[in-house]
C-alpha positions in Angstrom: -0.4 -0.1 0.2 1.4 3.4 -1.0 0.6 6.6 0.9 1.4 10.1 0.0 1.5 11.9 3.0 0.6 16.1 2.1 1.0 17.8 5.8 -1.5 21.4 6.0 -0.8 22.3 9.4 1.3 21.0 12.2 -1.3 18.4 13.8 -3.7 17.7 10.6 -2.5 16.4 6.9 -4.7 14.9 4.2 -3.3 11.4 3.2 -3.8 10.3 -0.5 -4.3 6.9 -0.3 -3.8 4.2 -3.6 -4.4 0.8 -3.0 -6.0 -1.1 -0.8 -9.6 -0.8 -2.3 -9.2 3.1 -1.4 -7.8 4.6 -4.7 -7.8 7.9 -4.5 -9.5 8.6 -1.1 -8.6 11.2 0.4 -8.1 10.9 4.6 -7.9 13.2 7.7 -5.3 12.4 9.5 -4.2 13.5 13.1 -0.2 13.4 13.1 2.0 12.7 16.1 5.4 13.0 15.6 9.2 12.2 16.7 12.3 12.9 15.3 12.2 9.3 13.5 8.8 8.7 12.5 5.4 10.2 11.5 2.0 8.8 13.4 -1.2 8.6 11.7 -4.8 8.2 12.7 -6.4 8.8 9.7 -10.1 9.6 9.9 -12.2 8.8 7.1 -14.2 11.3 5.1 -16.8 9.5 4.2 -17.4 6.7 7.2 -16.3 6.2 11.3 -13.8 3.7 10.4 -10.1 4.6 11.7 -6.3 3.6 10.2 -2.9 3.8 12.1 -0.4 4.7 9.5 3.5 4.9 10.7 5.9 7.1 8.3 8.9 6.6 8.4 11.5 10.5 8.3 13.8 11.0 6.1 17.4 12.2 7.4 16.2 15.6 6.4 12.9 15.7 7.9 14.8 14.3 10.7 17.8 17.3 11.1 14.4 20.2 10.4 12.9 18.8 13.1 15.8 19.2 15.7 17.0 22.4 14.5 13.3 23.5 14.7 12.6 22.3 18.2 16.2 23.5 19.3 15.1 26.7 18.5 12.1 27.0 19.8 13.8 25.6 23.6 16.2 27.9 22.7 13.9 31.1 22.0 12.3 30.1 25.2 14.8 30.1 27.4 16.0 33.1 25.9 13.0 34.8 27.2 13.0 33.5 30.3 16.4 35.0 31.1 15.2 37.9 30.2 12.1 38.3 32.3 14.4 36.8 35.2 17.4 39.2 34.6 15.0 42.1 34.9 12.9 40.8 37.9 16.4 40.1 39.3 17.5 43.8 39.0 14.0 44.8 39.9 14.7 43.1 43.3 18.4 44.0 44.0 17.1 47.3 43.4 14.3 46.7 46.0 16.8 45.2 48.5 19.2 48.0 48.5 16.4 50.5 48.5 14.1 48.8 51.6 16.4 49.8 54.8 15.2 53.6 54.1 11.8 52.4 55.0 12.5 50.1 57.5 11.0 51.7 61.2 13.8 52.5 63.8 14.4 49.5 66.5 16.4 49.8 69.8 16.9 48.0 72.8 18.2 48.3 75.7 21.5 47.5 76.9 22.2 48.3 80.7 20.7 50.6 83.2 22.4 51.3 86.5 23.2 53.6 89.1 25.5 56.8 87.5 29.1 56.3 89.1 30.3 59.3 91.2 27.1 60.4 92.9 25.9 63.7 92.4 24.1 65.4 89.3 25.3 65.4 86.0 26.1 69.0 84.1 26.9 67.1 81.0 27.4 63.7 79.3 29.4 62.6 76.5 29.8 59.4 74.3 33.4 58.6 72.4 33.2 56.9 69.0 31.3 53.7 69.4 29.7 54.3 72.5 31.5 52.1 74.6 33.0 54.8 76.6 31.2 57.6 78.4 32.0 60.7 80.3 29.9 62.7 82.8 31.2 66.3 84.6 29.9 66.9 88.2 29.3 70.8 89.5 32.0 69.8 92.3 34.4 70.0 89.3 35.5 65.9 88.5 35.2 64.3 85.3 34.2 60.7 85.9 35.1 58.0 83.0 32.9 54.8 82.9 31.9 52.0 80.6 28.7 52.2 79.1 27.6 48.8 79.2 27.8 48.1 83.5 28.9 51.4 84.9 32.4 50.1 85.6 34.5 53.4 86.4 37.8 53.5 84.4 39.0 56.9 85.6 38.4 59.8 87.5 40.0 63.1 86.9 40.0 66.8 89.1 39.6 70.2 86.9 42.3 72.6 87.8 39.7 74.6 90.0 38.4 74.7 93.2 35.2 76.4 92.3 32.3 75.1 91.5 31.1 74.5 87.8 28.2 76.4 87.3 27.3 76.3 83.7 28.6 74.4 81.0 27.6 75.2 76.8 29.3 73.5 74.3 31.7 74.5 71.5 31.2 73.5 67.9 28.4 69.8 67.9 30.9 67.2 67.9 34.2 68.2 68.8 33.9 67.8 72.4 34.9 71.2 73.4 33.4 72.2 76.6 33.7 75.7 78.2 32.8 75.3 81.9 31.3 78.3 83.5 32.0 78.8 88.0 30.9 80.6 90.7 33.7 82.8 91.1 33.2 84.1 87.5 35.9 82.6 85.4 35.4 79.6 82.7 37.8 76.8 81.6 37.6 75.2 78.3 38.6 71.4 78.3 38.1 68.6 75.8 37.5 65.6 76.4 39.0 63.2 73.7 38.7 59.1 73.6 42.4 58.3 71.9 42.0 54.8 70.2 45.1 51.9 70.1 45.4 48.8 69.2 48.2 46.9 71.8 48.1 43.2 70.9 45.8 43.6 68.6 43.2 44.9 70.8 40.9 47.5 70.5 41.9 50.1 73.3 40.1 53.1 74.1 41.9 55.8 76.6 39.6 58.4 78.1 41.6 62.4 78.2 40.9 65.3 78.9 43.0 68.1 77.3 43.0 71.9 78.2 43.5 73.7 74.4 44.1 77.0 76.2 45.8 76.0 79.6 44.5 75.0 82.8 44.3 78.1 84.4 40.4 79.6 84.4 40.2 82.8 82.2 38.3 85.7 84.3 35.1 86.2 82.5 33.6 88.1 86.0 36.4 90.6 87.4 33.9 90.8 90.2 33.8 87.2 90.8 29.8 87.3 90.0 28.8 83.2 89.4 28.0 82.7 86.3 24.6 81.6 85.4 24.1 81.0 81.8 26.9 80.5 79.4 27.5 80.4 75.8 30.9 79.7 73.7 32.2 79.3 70.6 35.7 79.1 69.3 36.8 79.3 65.8 40.1 79.6 64.2 40.3 83.7 64.5 38.7 84.1 68.1 36.6 82.7 70.7 33.7 84.4 72.2 31.8 83.9 75.9 28.7 85.0 76.1 27.6 85.1 80.3 25.0 85.9 82.2 25.6 86.7 86.1 23.6 88.8 88.9 25.6 91.9 87.7 23.9 91.7 84.2 25.2 89.7 80.9 28.8 90.1 79.3 30.2 89.4 76.2 33.8 88.5 75.9 35.6 88.3 72.6 39.2 86.7 72.7 40.8 87.8 69.5 44.0 85.1 68.5 47.3 85.8 67.3 49.8 83.5 66.2 53.3 84.7 66.4 55.7 84.1 63.2 58.7 83.1 64.9 57.9 80.4 67.7 54.0 79.7 66.8 53.3 81.0 70.0 49.1 81.4 70.6 48.6 84.9 72.1 45.0 85.8 73.1 43.5 89.4 73.0 41.0 90.2 75.2 38.1 92.9 74.6 34.7 92.5 76.3 31.2 94.5 76.5 28.6 95.1 78.8 25.2 94.7 77.2 21.6 95.5 78.9 18.6 93.6 78.6 15.6 93.5 79.9 15.1 90.1 79.6 15.2 87.4 83.0 17.7 85.6 80.9 16.9 82.1 81.5 19.0 80.7 78.4 22.1 82.0 75.5 22.8 80.9 72.4 25.6 81.9 70.5 26.0 80.9 66.5 29.3 79.0 65.5 29.9 81.9 63.4 30.0 84.0 66.7 28.2 86.6 64.6 24.0 86.2 65.8 23.5 86.0 70.2 20.0 84.6 71.4 18.7 85.5 74.6 15.5 84.2 75.8 13.4 84.6 79.2 10.8 81.3 80.7 8.1 83.3 78.8 9.4 82.9 75.1 10.7 86.1 74.4 13.9 86.1 72.1 16.3 89.4 71.9 18.7 88.5 68.8 21.6 90.6 68.6 24.5 91.2 66.5 28.0 90.8 67.9 29.7 91.2 64.3 31.6 94.1 65.9 31.9 94.3 69.4 32.2 98.0 69.7 28.7 98.0 68.1 26.4 95.0 69.7 23.1 95.9 68.1 19.5 94.2 68.8 18.5 93.2 65.8 14.8 92.1 66.6 12.5 90.8 69.0 10.8 87.5 68.7 7.8 85.6 70.5 8.0 82.2 70.5 4.6 81.5 72.2 1.3 82.9 71.8 -0.4 80.9 74.5 0.5 80.4 78.1 3.3 78.3 77.5 7.0 78.5 79.2 10.3 78.2 77.7 11.7 74.6 78.3 14.7 74.3 76.5 16.0 75.6 72.9 19.2 74.9 70.9 21.3 74.9 68.1 21.0 72.0 65.9 24.0 70.8 63.4 25.6 73.6 61.6 24.2 76.6 63.9 21.4 78.0 62.0 18.3 76.4 63.3 17.2 76.9 66.7 14.6 73.7 68.3 12.5 75.1 70.8 10.7 73.3 73.6 7.5 74.4 75.8 7.0 73.3 78.7 3.6 71.3 77.3 5.5 69.6 75.0 5.5 71.3 71.7 8.2 71.4 69.7 8.9 73.8 66.6 12.3 75.2 64.5 12.7 78.3 63.9 16.2 80.3 61.7 16.7 83.7 60.1 14.6 83.8 56.7 14.9 87.3 54.9 11.6 89.7 54.9 10.2 91.4 53.0 12.6 94.5 53.8 15.6 92.1 52.5 16.5 91.9 56.5 16.9 88.3 58.2 14.1 87.6 61.1 13.9 84.9 63.0 10.9 82.7 61.6 9.1 79.9 63.0 9.6 76.6 59.8 8.0 73.6 61.0 6.0 72.3 64.2 6.9 68.8 65.3 4.8 65.8 67.4 4.1 66.9 70.6 5.4 65.2 73.4 3.2 63.2 75.9 4.0 65.4 78.8 6.5 68.8 79.6 9.6 68.7 77.6 13.0 68.1 80.2 16.1 68.2 78.0 16.9 68.5 74.2 20.3 67.2 72.6 21.6 67.3 69.1 23.2 64.6 66.9 26.3 65.6 65.7 26.7 64.7 62.3 23.1 64.7 61.2 20.2 67.5 61.3 18.6 65.3 64.2 17.8 65.8 67.9 16.5 64.4 71.0 14.1 65.4 73.4 13.5 63.9 76.9 10.2 64.6 79.2 9.4 64.3 82.3 7.4 60.8 81.9 10.7 59.3 81.3 10.3 59.0 77.3 13.1 59.5 74.9 11.7 61.2 71.0 14.1 60.9 68.6 13.1 64.1 65.2 14.9 64.4 62.2 14.4 68.3 60.9 14.7 68.3 56.9 12.2 65.1 56.9 10.3 66.9 59.3 9.3 62.9 61.1 9.2 61.6 64.6 11.6 58.9 63.6 10.8 56.7 66.9 9.9 56.9 70.4 11.2 54.6 73.7 10.4 54.9 77.8 13.6 54.3 79.1 12.9 55.2 82.3 10.2 55.9 85.0 11.0 59.2 86.3 11.8 62.4 84.3 14.8 61.9 81.9 17.8 64.8 83.2 20.1 64.8 80.4 20.9 63.1 77.2 23.4 62.4 74.8 24.5 60.2 71.4 27.5 58.8 70.1 28.4 60.1 67.1 27.0 58.0 65.0 23.6 57.8 66.6 23.4 54.4 66.7 23.8 54.7 70.6 21.7 57.1 73.5 23.2 57.4 76.9 20.5 59.1 79.0 20.0 59.4 83.1 17.4 60.3 85.3 16.5 62.0 88.1 17.3 59.1 90.7 20.8 59.5 88.7 20.1 56.5 86.8 21.9 56.0 83.7 20.4 54.1 80.5 22.2 52.8 77.9 20.2 52.0 74.4 21.1 51.0 71.2 19.0 52.4 68.4 18.8 51.4 64.9 18.2 54.5 62.7 20.6 54.3 59.7 18.2 56.6 57.4 16.5 59.4 59.6 16.7 61.6 57.0 14.3 60.0 54.6 10.6 60.3 54.7 8.0 61.0 51.8 8.2 64.5 51.8 11.7 64.9 52.1 12.0 63.2 48.6 9.0 64.5 46.7 7.5 67.4 48.7 8.6 71.2 48.9 11.1 71.7 51.7 12.1 74.9 53.3 15.8 74.1 54.2 18.2 76.3 55.9 19.2 79.5 54.3 16.5 79.6 52.0 13.2 82.0 52.2 10.9 79.5 50.8 10.2 75.8 50.3 11.9 74.5 47.1 12.7 71.0 45.3 16.5 70.9 45.4 18.9 68.2 45.2 22.2 68.8 46.3 23.6 65.6 48.5 27.0 67.1 49.5 29.1 69.2 50.3 32.8 70.6 51.9 31.3 71.4 55.5 30.3 68.8 57.8 27.4 70.8 59.1 25.4 70.6 55.6 22.2 69.9 55.5 21.3 67.1 52.5 18.9 67.8 50.2 17.5 64.4 48.5 14.3 66.1 46.3 14.1 63.6 43.9 11.6 65.9 41.9 14.4 68.1 40.1 15.3 64.8 39.0 12.7 63.7 37.3 11.8 66.8 36.5 14.9 67.2 34.5 14.7 63.3 32.9 11.5 64.3 31.7 12.2 67.7 30.7 15.1 66.2 28.2 12.3 63.5 26.9 10.0 66.0 26.0 12.8 68.0 23.9 14.9 65.1 22.9 10.8 63.5 21.2 9.7 67.4 20.4 12.7 67.4 17.5 13.0 63.5 16.7 9.3 61.9 16.9 8.1 64.6 13.8 11.2 64.2 11.8 11.7 60.2 12.0 7.8 59.7 11.5 7.5 61.7 8.3 10.7 61.0 7.3 9.5 57.2 7.5 5.6 57.4 5.4 8.2 59.3 2.6 11.0 56.2 2.5 8.5 53.6 3.0 5.4 55.1 0.5 6.9 57.6 -1.8 10.5 56.8 -2.3 11.7 55.0 -5.4 12.9 50.9 -4.2 16.1 51.8 -5.6 17.3 55.1 -3.1 14.9 53.5 -0.4 17.9 50.9 -0.3 20.2 53.1 0.8 18.1 55.6 2.9 16.7 53.1 5.5 20.1 51.4 6.0 21.8 55.1 6.1 19.7 56.0 9.0 19.6 52.9 10.8 23.6 52.9 10.7 23.1 56.0 12.9 22.4 54.3 16.1 25.2 52.2 16.1 26.8 55.9 16.8 28.2 56.2 20.7 26.5 58.0 22.6 29.4 59.7 24.4 30.3 60.9 20.5 27.2 62.6 20.2 27.6 64.0 23.8 31.3 65.4 23.2 30.2 66.9 20.1 27.0 68.6 21.5 28.6 70.3 24.5 31.4 71.5 23.0 30.9 72.1 19.2 27.3 72.3 18.9 26.6 74.3 22.3 29.0 77.1 21.6 27.2 77.3 17.8 23.6 77.8 19.2 25.0 80.5 21.8 26.8 83.0 19.2 24.1 82.3 16.6 21.2 82.3 18.7 19.2 84.5 16.1 19.9 82.4 13.5 18.8 79.6 15.2 15.2 80.9 15.5 15.4 82.3 11.9 16.3 79.0 10.6 13.2 76.9 12.6 11.1 79.6 10.8 12.6 79.7 7.2 13.2 76.4 6.6 9.9 74.3 7.2 8.5 77.8 4.8 11.5 77.7 2.1 10.7 74.0 1.9 7.2 74.0 1.0 8.0 76.9 -1.5 10.6 75.1 -3.2 8.1 71.8 -3.2 5.2 74.4 -4.9 7.8 75.6 -7.3 9.3 72.4 -8.2 5.0 71.3 -9.3 5.0 74.7 -11.5 8.1 73.8 -13.2 7.8 72.1 -17.3 6.7 68.4 -17.0 9.7 68.4 -19.6 11.8 69.1 -16.4 10.6 67.4 -13.7 10.0 63.9 -15.8 13.7 64.2 -16.3 14.0 63.4 -12.6 12.6 59.8 -11.7 9.4 58.8 -9.4 10.7 58.4 -6.2 13.8 60.3 -6.5 12.2 64.1 -6.0 13.4 64.4 -2.2 17.1 64.7 -3.7 16.4 67.9 -5.0 15.5 69.6 -1.7 18.8 69.0 -0.3 20.7 71.9 -2.0 17.4 73.8 -0.7 17.9 72.8 2.6 21.5 73.2 2.6 21.3 76.8 1.1 18.5 77.6 3.7 20.7 76.4 6.8 23.2 79.1 4.9 21.5 82.2 5.0 20.1 81.5 8.5 23.6 81.4 9.8 24.4 84.0 7.8 21.9 86.5 8.9 22.3 85.5 12.3 24.7 88.1 13.3 23.2 91.4 11.4 19.6 90.4 12.8 21.5 90.0 16.4 22.9 93.9 15.6 20.3 95.4 14.6 17.0 93.6 16.6 19.2 93.1 19.5 21.8 95.4 20.6 24.2 92.8 19.5 23.6 90.0 22.6 20.3 88.3 22.4 21.2 86.4 25.3 20.8 89.7 27.8 17.9 91.3 25.4 15.8 87.9 26.8 16.9 88.6 30.1 16.4 92.1 30.4 13.0 92.3 28.6 11.5 88.7 29.7 13.5 87.8 32.3 14.9 84.9 30.9 18.3 83.7 31.6 20.0 81.6 29.0 22.0 78.3 29.7 25.4 77.3 27.0 24.6 73.7 27.6 20.7 74.0 27.4 17.4 71.8 26.5 18.4 72.9 22.8 21.3 71.9 23.0 19.8 68.4 24.4 16.6 68.3 22.4 18.5 68.5 19.1 21.3 65.9 19.9 19.2 63.5 22.0 16.9 63.9 19.6 19.9 63.0 16.3 20.4 59.2 18.7 16.2 58.8 19.1 15.6 59.3 15.0 17.0 55.8 14.1 15.3 53.8 16.4 11.9 55.5 15.9 12.2 55.5 12.0 13.6 52.2 11.8 10.7 50.7 13.3 7.8 53.1 11.9 9.2 52.4 8.3 9.2 48.7 8.9 5.4 49.2 10.5 4.5 51.1 7.1 6.3 49.3 4.3 4.9 45.5 6.0 0.8 46.8 5.1 -0.3 44.6 3.1 -0.5 46.0 -0.5 -4.0 44.9 -1.4 -5.1 47.1 1.4 -2.9 49.7 -0.7 -4.1 48.7 -4.3 -7.3 48.2 -3.3 -7.9 51.5 -1.7 -6.5 53.1 -5.1 -8.6 51.2 -7.4 -11.8 52.5 -5.6 -10.6 55.7 -6.5 -8.5 57.4 -3.8 -5.6 59.1 -4.4 -2.1 58.0 -2.8 -2.5 61.0 0.2 -6.1 59.9 1.2 -4.9 56.2 0.7 -1.7 57.1 2.8 -3.9 58.6 5.9 -6.9 56.2 5.8 -6.0 53.3 5.0 -2.1 52.9 5.6 -1.1 54.7 8.4 -4.4 53.0 10.3 -3.3 49.7 10.0 0.3 50.6 10.9 -0.7 52.6 13.9 0.0 50.0 16.2 3.7 50.0 15.0 4.2 53.8 14.8 2.7 53.7 18.3 5.4 51.1 19.4 8.2 53.3 17.5 7.3 56.3 19.9 7.1 54.5 23.3 10.6 52.9 22.1 12.0 56.2 21.4 10.5 57.4 24.6 12.6 54.8 26.5 15.4 55.8 25.1 15.3 59.0 25.6 14.4 58.6 29.2 17.2 56.5 29.9 19.6 58.2 28.1 23.0 59.2 30.2 25.9 60.1 28.5 24.1 62.8 26.1 22.5 64.4 28.9 25.7 64.1 31.3 27.9 65.9 28.5 25.8 68.4 27.0 23.9 70.2 29.8 25.4 71.9 32.9 24.0 69.1 35.3 21.8 71.6 37.3 18.7 70.1 39.4 16.3 73.0 38.2 13.0 72.5 38.0 12.7 75.3 34.8 11.2 74.4 32.0 12.9 76.5 29.9 14.5 75.8 26.5 17.4 77.9 27.6 17.9 76.0 30.9 19.8 73.4 31.4 18.7 70.1 33.7 19.9 66.9 35.3 18.6 63.6 34.6 18.0 60.5 36.8 20.3 58.3 34.7 22.9 61.3 34.3 22.6 61.8 38.4 23.1 58.4 39.4 26.3 58.3 36.8 28.1 61.4 38.4 27.6 60.8 42.1 27.4 56.6 42.7 31.1 56.0 42.2 31.5 58.8 44.6 29.0 57.8 47.5 29.3 55.9 50.5 28.4 52.4 50.4 25.0 51.7 52.5 24.6 55.4 53.0 21.7 57.5 52.7 22.6 58.7 49.5 23.9 55.6 48.3 20.8 54.0 48.5 18.9 57.0 47.3 20.7 56.7 44.1 19.3 53.2 43.8 15.7 54.6 44.8 16.7 56.8 41.9 17.3 53.7 39.5 14.2 51.7 40.6 11.9 55.0 39.9 13.4 55.0 36.5 13.2 51.5 36.0 9.6 51.7 37.3 8.6 54.7 35.3 10.1 52.2 32.1 8.0 49.1 33.2 4.9 51.4 33.3 5.1 53.4 30.3 6.2 50.3 28.3 2.9 48.4 30.1 0.6 51.0 28.9 2.1 51.3 25.9 1.5 47.9 25.0 -2.0 48.1 25.8 -2.3 50.5 23.5 -1.1 48.9 21.1 -3.2 45.7 21.2 -6.2 48.2 21.2 -5.1 50.1 18.1 -3.9 46.2 16.4 -7.5 44.9 17.0 -9.1 47.9 16.3 -8.3 48.2 12.5 -7.0 44.5 12.0 -10.6 44.5 10.3 -9.1 46.7 7.2 
């Protein structure tokens, strides 16, 4: 019996049976395929009889089938690998970013009676929180282990007087001024020296006297110093002391001998009269602004820049009810004041320029109230955070810039008398009013992160209003980090917008002409040429845009605008003139090659615009269009601006959009085009009502892929803009994008720091944005395909 198998599809074939009483009969056959045989279960089209037949595959068929399976599994493996890689990238970003949003935790390490007895007037911790130091009124400094309170050493200060007041120098430097009850002040510095004898880390507490162990005279009459403020710098140091006799300001100007480097202090002092019953005194680190406060919350702001002309700047009322001042102190940096009341309210104040361009101490933000009266405040030494203790034994940690309550913990059953934290902020030591010490470990790595800090407007120190600002680092340790992602997200969208504004019309219109109107021989040259443009390294494009294109645009700005106007008008005019030429001339150019005749016109129009630029600028803008725009309209001009980015990045995106769009239009079935033309439609009508609609899913995909390329572009934006994270939509201003910011700052960020993790958050935002846009684009594409598939 001879069986002839003609396969129609993968699973269904017709079998021609010759012989066996079924000559010329056709049977429907369900095929089961192996590498060596085809197994057929034929079904008679005319009755219900079934047969099983086996056909042996030829070697070529077996090899083809093997390749088919290998290709299928290879493609499947590749697709799964791509999806897996994307998921791994996503999960890695999430793992790195997740600690930013973890809830801080705390645990008690030790509770014990404070060594040495008496009340504490000052507490300090070493870098790792292993050793603490306390100063008591009789002039003793006691160092002890924080875990169990074991005393390490005890040193007596070189004064027989009682310590009546204490003032910190710069936060985190360990320098302290101690006021005595005989009107003098002693400057000391606690230092924790780390050594490794026998490879064992050993911390040795030291007490130093930067200006000698002899107390300095503040009040010659010997009145007790009740309140004291102190600041020290390379040029001078200042004491402000409140005694029964009044307020005295003492400044020591430093002079260093050129012969032996010996330091000498030149003293000048001023007595200042105030009507306040002074309860607290604070002096800023620059020794320019002095704040005096009474218990009622009235603050006098005094300028002490010039000791010969000390003057009151303003008087500010901190409270408007019956609240009383419990404590106030400077945050790290000495710009902001944190104010606590006896009702448990907490607020931040710092100087802001008023309508007369003068600085005025202003209320900036309020924090969550405490559950009872604030008893003490303590500032973190490396961050814009602070801690408050209350009468119920609670310690609450806040962060000013993030405007958040980080955490709260119950450390004692009695009121908190004093707090300090380690420089790293991972340990807190508190003393209650009963003399018990409480040592706690705190996991609080990223207090500066909050929704408002990342995405909201924040009024930063030194700014007059709320703004979106990205400034992650500074040369100063007192710097307030500004981690707003809004300027970066805005810059990303701005760069993509101007690039797409330039690229989409040119790419799509060029693709339409190439696929629908251009001669095939010319298309074979144009399409590969444009696609090769996509292989140009973006670093080269960025280099050319920043060092060649940007200066040309800056020096020929009127010519750029002239070109944007006369180029399209000139092309339209030239095309219209072409249609009016005699047929004998027009027919010399083959159909589909007409675009070649426009190239000389375009070159000529660009040259005319360039040549007219300088004369137009002299005649219309007094020789400087940039200054004219700023003076007339307040529009600034940055050489590396959005216009440069639009041209350079648009040039990089055009090949992607062009290639996909051209393929989509060229792939429209010819029977649709020919049918439309046969029914009387013009080529233009056929293009707009048939071809473009049918190709619209592909065109939309091209635009979305181009948008993804523009959003993720790094090197062009990095090299062709000033990388200034500003929120200005002006085409003449620069920007900084998420991708460029990651490229610039990631190499310099400290691993696992807030800055490091926020950069990963920016990458996660960029990935999520691309995923969402592509998902929406795919949904729209499917709907367009379904809508126009019936054409």
